[in-house]
Every structure is written in structure tokens, then in C-alpha cells.
Amino acid sequence: MSTAQGARARARIEITAAIKDEARRQLAAEGAARLSLRAVARELGMVSSALYRYFPSRDDLLTALIIDAYDSLGESAEAAHEAAAGPFERWLTVCEAVRGWALDHPHEYALIYGTPVPGYTAPDATVPAAARVGLLLIGIARDAHQDPQLARPPLADDLRPEAERMTADLAPDLPPAVVTALVAAWAQLYGLVGFELFGQFNRVVEDRETFFRRAVGQLARGVGLVPASS
């Protein structure tokens, strides 16, 4: 790569980062539904036509922000996972990392797990980043259920067809009862975080850190995980 090409590549990276930073500022101030490429360009001192060379539409910019948010959350969860030992403990640590990231990045969390943006449909390109935390939880359950003595969650007969379908899609090497419990736990994890972040726990839960840790511990037990000391 020539010196000129390298300089252009660096400039593109810097401008792209500046556009995203300004867009995140607007998300915090106005919400995702009011994100505007023209407003971003104006704040950066750019003409709209120049910004369109980086993001052809508002939806392209939203997609980039969504992928960045999922990747940032995933990186936090993965780092926490690497620092813990034992399936139950890794589960707690990953869940606490999700909560910590959400509290530190409330507007980005709202972008990926809050109210859908009117007129926007997330493309398939967001799926790998969105799956990072879920894949961690599946991996934790997979490690734990290598122990044949580990008790499996119950599975109602009327849920079995759906459980088998989800298992084929998500984790064919796990029992359907475990996959069903995992999907429920995954949803409840984000429900707990969302209730805290969006104010539903106000005047209800005071010691939220302890409450959260106990709640996600119950989710772990529902998946079949047990503390190392048990």
C-alpha cells in the first residue's frame, strides 16, 4: 500500500469513528428513532453528500452502531468468562458482565434490547455479534452437561416438539430440556437487566446487585448448573 493510500485509509477510519461517536451522542440525547444523517453531518461540519459516502442511509449507520454495541457487550462477557472457573461461576460472571456493560452503556443497551426503531429491520449482518453472549451461555451449559450425573431440567410433553426444533437449530449436542431452559434463562437475563436499566425496579428492589446475582444463580440452577461447593 502506498503512503497516500495508507493516509486515505487512516482518514476514512478516523472519519467513520467520528460519525459513529456523534451518532451515539445523538442516541443519548434524542433516541434512535430520531437519529438523522443530516444532523450528524451538521454537527461534524460535513455536507450530507460527504457523509453518505461512509453510510449511504440512516439504516446503514444504525446497523453499524448495533453491531458495535453487540460486539462491545460480547467482548465484556467473553473477558469475564475467561477469568472464571467452573460452569456455575462462569455463568454468574458472564451475567454480571452483561449487567455491568448495560449500566455503563445504557443508550447502546437500549438500542439493541429496547424499543424497536420504527421503520428499521436489523439485517442478517447483525446476527454473529448478537449471538456472542448466547453462545457463551450455551458453551457453559455444554461443559457442565458433560457430567452424566448432572440432573437435567424437566421438559413438558407439549413443549417437546418446539424444544427439539430449537435444539436442532441452536445446540444439537445438548438435551432438548437443557436448550429450552437456556432460551428461557437468556430471555430472563435480559429482562432482569432491562427492568433495572429502564426503571421498573424503582421503589421495588433496592439492593439490586445482590438481587441480580441471586436471580441469575436461580437461572443457572434451572439450566442444570450447580455451584462448585455443592
C-alpha positions as a Python dict, from the first residue, in 0.01 Angstrom:
ca = {
    (1, 'M'): (0, 0, 0),
    (2, 'S'): (138, 342, -95),
    (3, 'T'): (181, 623, 157),
    (4, 'A'): (-112, 810, 0),
    (5, 'Q'): (-336, 504, 14),
    (6, 'G'): (-239, 446, 377),
    (7, 'A'): (-320, 805, 466),
    (8, 'R'): (-660, 779, 295),
    (9, 'A'): (-736, 455, 478),
    (10, 'R'): (-645, 612, 813),
    (11, 'A'): (-854, 918, 736),
    (12, 'R'): (-1152, 700, 648),
    (13, 'I'): (-1119, 509, 975),
    (14, 'E'): (-1098, 833, 1174),
    (15, 'I'): (-1397, 993, 1000),
    (16, 'T'): (-1603, 675, 1037),
    (17, 'A'): (-1524, 671, 1409),
    (18, 'A'): (-1619, 1040, 1440),
    (19, 'I'): (-1951, 977, 1265),
    (20, 'K'): (-2030, 689, 1499),
    (21, 'D'): (-1933, 890, 1806),
    (22, 'E'): (-2161, 1175, 1705),
    (23, 'A'): (-2441, 929, 1626),
    (24, 'R'): (-2404, 777, 1974),
    (25, 'R'): (-2424, 1124, 2125),
    (26, 'Q'): (-2748, 1179, 1936),
    (27, 'L'): (-2880, 843, 2052),
    (28, 'A'): (-2827, 953, 2410),
    (29, 'A'): (-2987, 1292, 2354),
    (30, 'E'): (-3271, 1212, 2113),
    (31, 'G'): (-3315, 834, 2092),
    (32, 'A'): (-3261, 601, 1798),
    (33, 'A'): (-3589, 689, 1626),
    (34, 'R'): (-3471, 1048, 1575),
    (35, 'L'): (-3122, 968, 1451),
    (36, 'S'): (-3057, 1177, 1139),
    (37, 'L'): (-2767, 1164, 897),
    (38, 'R'): (-2816, 1531, 819),
    (39, 'A'): (-2794, 1619, 1187),
    (40, 'V'): (-2480, 1409, 1228),
    (41, 'A'): (-2322, 1575, 925),
    (42, 'R'): (-2415, 1921, 1052),
    (43, 'E'): (-2257, 1861, 1394),
    (44, 'L'): (-1939, 1734, 1231),
    (45, 'G'): (-1920, 2024, 988),
    (46, 'M'): (-1969, 1794, 690),
    (47, 'V'): (-2203, 1825, 395),
    (48, 'S'): (-2460, 1546, 382),
    (49, 'S'): (-2332, 1417, 49),
    (50, 'A'): (-1989, 1357, 205),
    (51, 'L'): (-2133, 1160, 495),
    (52, 'Y'): (-2332, 941, 255),
    (53, 'R'): (-2002, 809, 121),
    (54, 'Y'): (-1949, 647, 461),
    (55, 'F'): (-2306, 548, 543),
    (56, 'P'): (-2548, 555, 248),
    (57, 'S'): (-2855, 565, 475),
    (58, 'R'): (-2966, 605, 834),
    (59, 'D'): (-3026, 230, 845),
    (60, 'D'): (-2666, 160, 746),
    (61, 'L'): (-2547, 381, 1031),
    (62, 'L'): (-2788, 216, 1276),
    (63, 'T'): (-2664, -126, 1168),
    (64, 'A'): (-2303, -25, 1230),
    (65, 'L'): (-2392, 109, 1576),
    (66, 'I'): (-2587, -206, 1659),
    (67, 'I'): (-2302, -435, 1556),
    (68, 'D'): (-2056, -224, 1757),
    (69, 'A'): (-2283, -243, 2063),
    (70, 'Y'): (-2328, -620, 2039),
    (71, 'D'): (-1955, -667, 1988),
    (72, 'S'): (-1869, -446, 2285),
    (73, 'L'): (-2114, -638, 2505),
    (74, 'G'): (-1980, -969, 2374),
    (75, 'E'): (-1620, -869, 2441),
    (76, 'S'): (-1705, -776, 2801),
    (77, 'A'): (-1885, -1105, 2858),
    (78, 'E'): (-1607, -1309, 2696),
    (79, 'A'): (-1338, -1139, 2906),
    (80, 'A'): (-1535, -1214, 3222),
    (81, 'H'): (-1586, -1574, 3112),
    (82, 'E'): (-1213, -1627, 3069),
    (83, 'A'): (-1146, -1507, 3424),
    (84, 'A'): (-1382, -1752, 3599),
    (85, 'A'): (-1353, -2124, 3677),
    (86, 'G'): (-1635, -2376, 3688),
    (87, 'P'): (-1962, -2363, 3490),
    (88, 'F'): (-2179, -2212, 3764),
    (89, 'E'): (-1922, -1945, 3845),
    (90, 'R'): (-1867, -1867, 3476),
    (91, 'W'): (-2243, -1830, 3431),
    (92, 'L'): (-2265, -1580, 3717),
    (93, 'T'): (-1963, -1387, 3591),
    (94, 'V'): (-2096, -1362, 3235),
    (95, 'C'): (-2437, -1245, 3358),
    (96, 'E'): (-2277, -986, 3584),
    (97, 'A'): (-2068, -864, 3292),
    (98, 'V'): (-2385, -818, 3085),
    (99, 'R'): (-2542, -614, 3366),
    (100, 'G'): (-2225, -409, 3418),
    (101, 'W'): (-2196, -329, 3049),
    (102, 'A'): (-2560, -226, 3031),
    (103, 'L'): (-2526, 10, 3328),
    (104, 'D'): (-2216, 163, 3171),
    (105, 'H'): (-2374, 189, 2823),
    (106, 'P'): (-2747, 249, 2881),
    (107, 'H'): (-2820, 410, 2546),
    (108, 'E'): (-2641, 142, 2349),
    (109, 'Y'): (-2819, -126, 2552),
    (110, 'A'): (-3149, 46, 2471),
    (111, 'L'): (-3055, 42, 2104),
    (112, 'I'): (-3010, -337, 2096),
    (113, 'Y'): (-3260, -450, 2361),
    (114, 'G'): (-3504, -163, 2395),
    (115, 'T'): (-3796, -44, 2185),
    (116, 'P'): (-3754, -134, 1815),
    (117, 'V'): (-3668, 160, 1591),
    (118, 'P'): (-3970, 242, 1369),
    (119, 'G'): (-3906, 154, 1006),
    (120, 'Y'): (-3581, -30, 1076),
    (121, 'T'): (-3525, -405, 1039),
    (122, 'A'): (-3190, -539, 1151),
    (123, 'P'): (-3014, -729, 869),
    (124, 'D'): (-2854, -1071, 900),
    (125, 'A'): (-2517, -897, 935),
    (126, 'T'): (-2603, -822, 1298),
    (127, 'V'): (-2659, -1188, 1391),
    (128, 'P'): (-2297, -1301, 1460),
    (129, 'A'): (-2236, -1012, 1700),
    (130, 'A'): (-2578, -1055, 1864),
    (131, 'A'): (-2510, -1424, 1925),
    (132, 'R'): (-2189, -1382, 2122),
    (133, 'V'): (-2338, -1384, 2473),
    (134, 'G'): (-2585, -1658, 2388),
    (135, 'L'): (-2307, -1878, 2253),
    (136, 'L'): (-2112, -1827, 2574),
    (137, 'L'): (-2408, -1945, 2781),
    (138, 'I'): (-2458, -2246, 2555),
    (139, 'G'): (-2090, -2330, 2591),
    (140, 'I'): (-2111, -2311, 2969),
    (141, 'A'): (-2410, -2548, 2971),
    (142, 'R'): (-2233, -2780, 2728),
    (143, 'D'): (-1929, -2805, 2956),
    (144, 'A'): (-2144, -2870, 3260),
    (145, 'H'): (-2358, -3138, 3098),
    (146, 'Q'): (-2056, -3347, 3006),
    (147, 'D'): (-2107, -3483, 3359),
    (148, 'P'): (-2358, -3768, 3313),
    (149, 'Q'): (-2461, -3740, 3679),
    (150, 'L'): (-2584, -3383, 3638),
    (151, 'A'): (-2960, -3356, 3676),
    (152, 'R'): (-3145, -3234, 3367),
    (153, 'P'): (-3432, -2986, 3379),
    (154, 'P'): (-3781, -3131, 3328),
    (155, 'L'): (-3948, -3100, 2988),
    (156, 'A'): (-4325, -3094, 2947),
    (157, 'D'): (-4465, -3320, 2677),
    (158, 'D'): (-4644, -3036, 2496),
    (159, 'L'): (-4317, -2842, 2468),
    (160, 'R'): (-4111, -3130, 2331),
    (161, 'P'): (-4168, -3060, 1958),
    (162, 'E'): (-4062, -2697, 1996),
    (163, 'A'): (-3775, -2798, 2223),
    (164, 'E'): (-3646, -3042, 1965),
    (165, 'R'): (-3672, -2779, 1690),
    (166, 'M'): (-3475, -2525, 1899),
    (167, 'T'): (-3219, -2788, 1987),
    (168, 'A'): (-3160, -2871, 1620),
    (169, 'D'): (-3109, -2501, 1546),
    (170, 'L'): (-2905, -2395, 1849),
    (171, 'A'): (-2720, -2683, 2016),
    (172, 'P'): (-2780, -3032, 1870),
    (173, 'D'): (-2537, -3185, 2120),
    (174, 'L'): (-2743, -3078, 2423),
    (175, 'P'): (-3063, -3238, 2557),
    (176, 'P'): (-3380, -3055, 2445),
    (177, 'A'): (-3475, -2989, 2808),
    (178, 'V'): (-3148, -2804, 2862),
    (179, 'V'): (-3183, -2598, 2544),
    (180, 'T'): (-3537, -2495, 2642),
    (181, 'A'): (-3415, -2389, 2986),
    (182, 'L'): (-3126, -2199, 2825),
    (183, 'V'): (-3355, -2000, 2596),
    (184, 'A'): (-3580, -1911, 2890),
    (185, 'A'): (-3279, -1812, 3103),
    (186, 'W'): (-3136, -1600, 2821),
    (187, 'A'): (-3463, -1408, 2793),
    (188, 'Q'): (-3493, -1367, 3169),
    (189, 'L'): (-3135, -1239, 3196),
    (190, 'Y'): (-3213, -951, 2962),
    (191, 'G'): (-3546, -898, 3133),
    (192, 'L'): (-3371, -852, 3468),
    (193, 'V'): (-3121, -610, 3317),
    (194, 'G'): (-3391, -418, 3129),
    (195, 'F'): (-3613, -384, 3436),
    (196, 'E'): (-3324, -232, 3630),
    (197, 'L'): (-3199, -11, 3349),
    (198, 'F'): (-3538, 124, 3242),
    (199, 'G'): (-3669, 195, 3592),
    (200, 'Q'): (-3916, -87, 3655),
    (201, 'F'): (-3731, -180, 3977),
    (202, 'N'): (-3765, 170, 4122),
    (203, 'R'): (-3919, 152, 4471),
    (204, 'V'): (-3927, -226, 4437),
    (205, 'V'): (-3568, -357, 4451),
    (206, 'E'): (-3310, -160, 4649),
    (207, 'D'): (-3006, -391, 4672),
    (208, 'R'): (-3005, -461, 4301),
    (209, 'E'): (-2662, -617, 4277),
    (210, 'T'): (-2742, -886, 4535),
    (211, 'F'): (-3088, -938, 4388),
    (212, 'F'): (-2943, -981, 4040),
    (213, 'R'): (-2676, -1226, 4150),
    (214, 'R'): (-2929, -1443, 4331),
    (215, 'A'): (-3172, -1427, 4039),
    (216, 'V'): (-2918, -1534, 3777),
    (217, 'G'): (-2799, -1805, 4015),
    (218, 'Q'): (-3152, -1944, 4009),
    (219, 'L'): (-3144, -1926, 3629),
    (220, 'A'): (-2821, -2127, 3633),
    (221, 'R'): (-2978, -2393, 3852),
    (222, 'G'): (-3275, -2405, 3616),
    (223, 'V'): (-3035, -2494, 3333),
    (224, 'G'): (-2885, -2767, 3549),
    (225, 'L'): (-2573, -2589, 3673),
    (226, 'V'): (-2463, -2624, 4035),
    (227, 'P'): (-2208, -2427, 4239),
    (228, 'A'): (-1865, -2585, 4274),
    (229, 'S'): (-1913, -2614, 4650),
    (230, 'S'): (-2234, -2820, 4617),
}
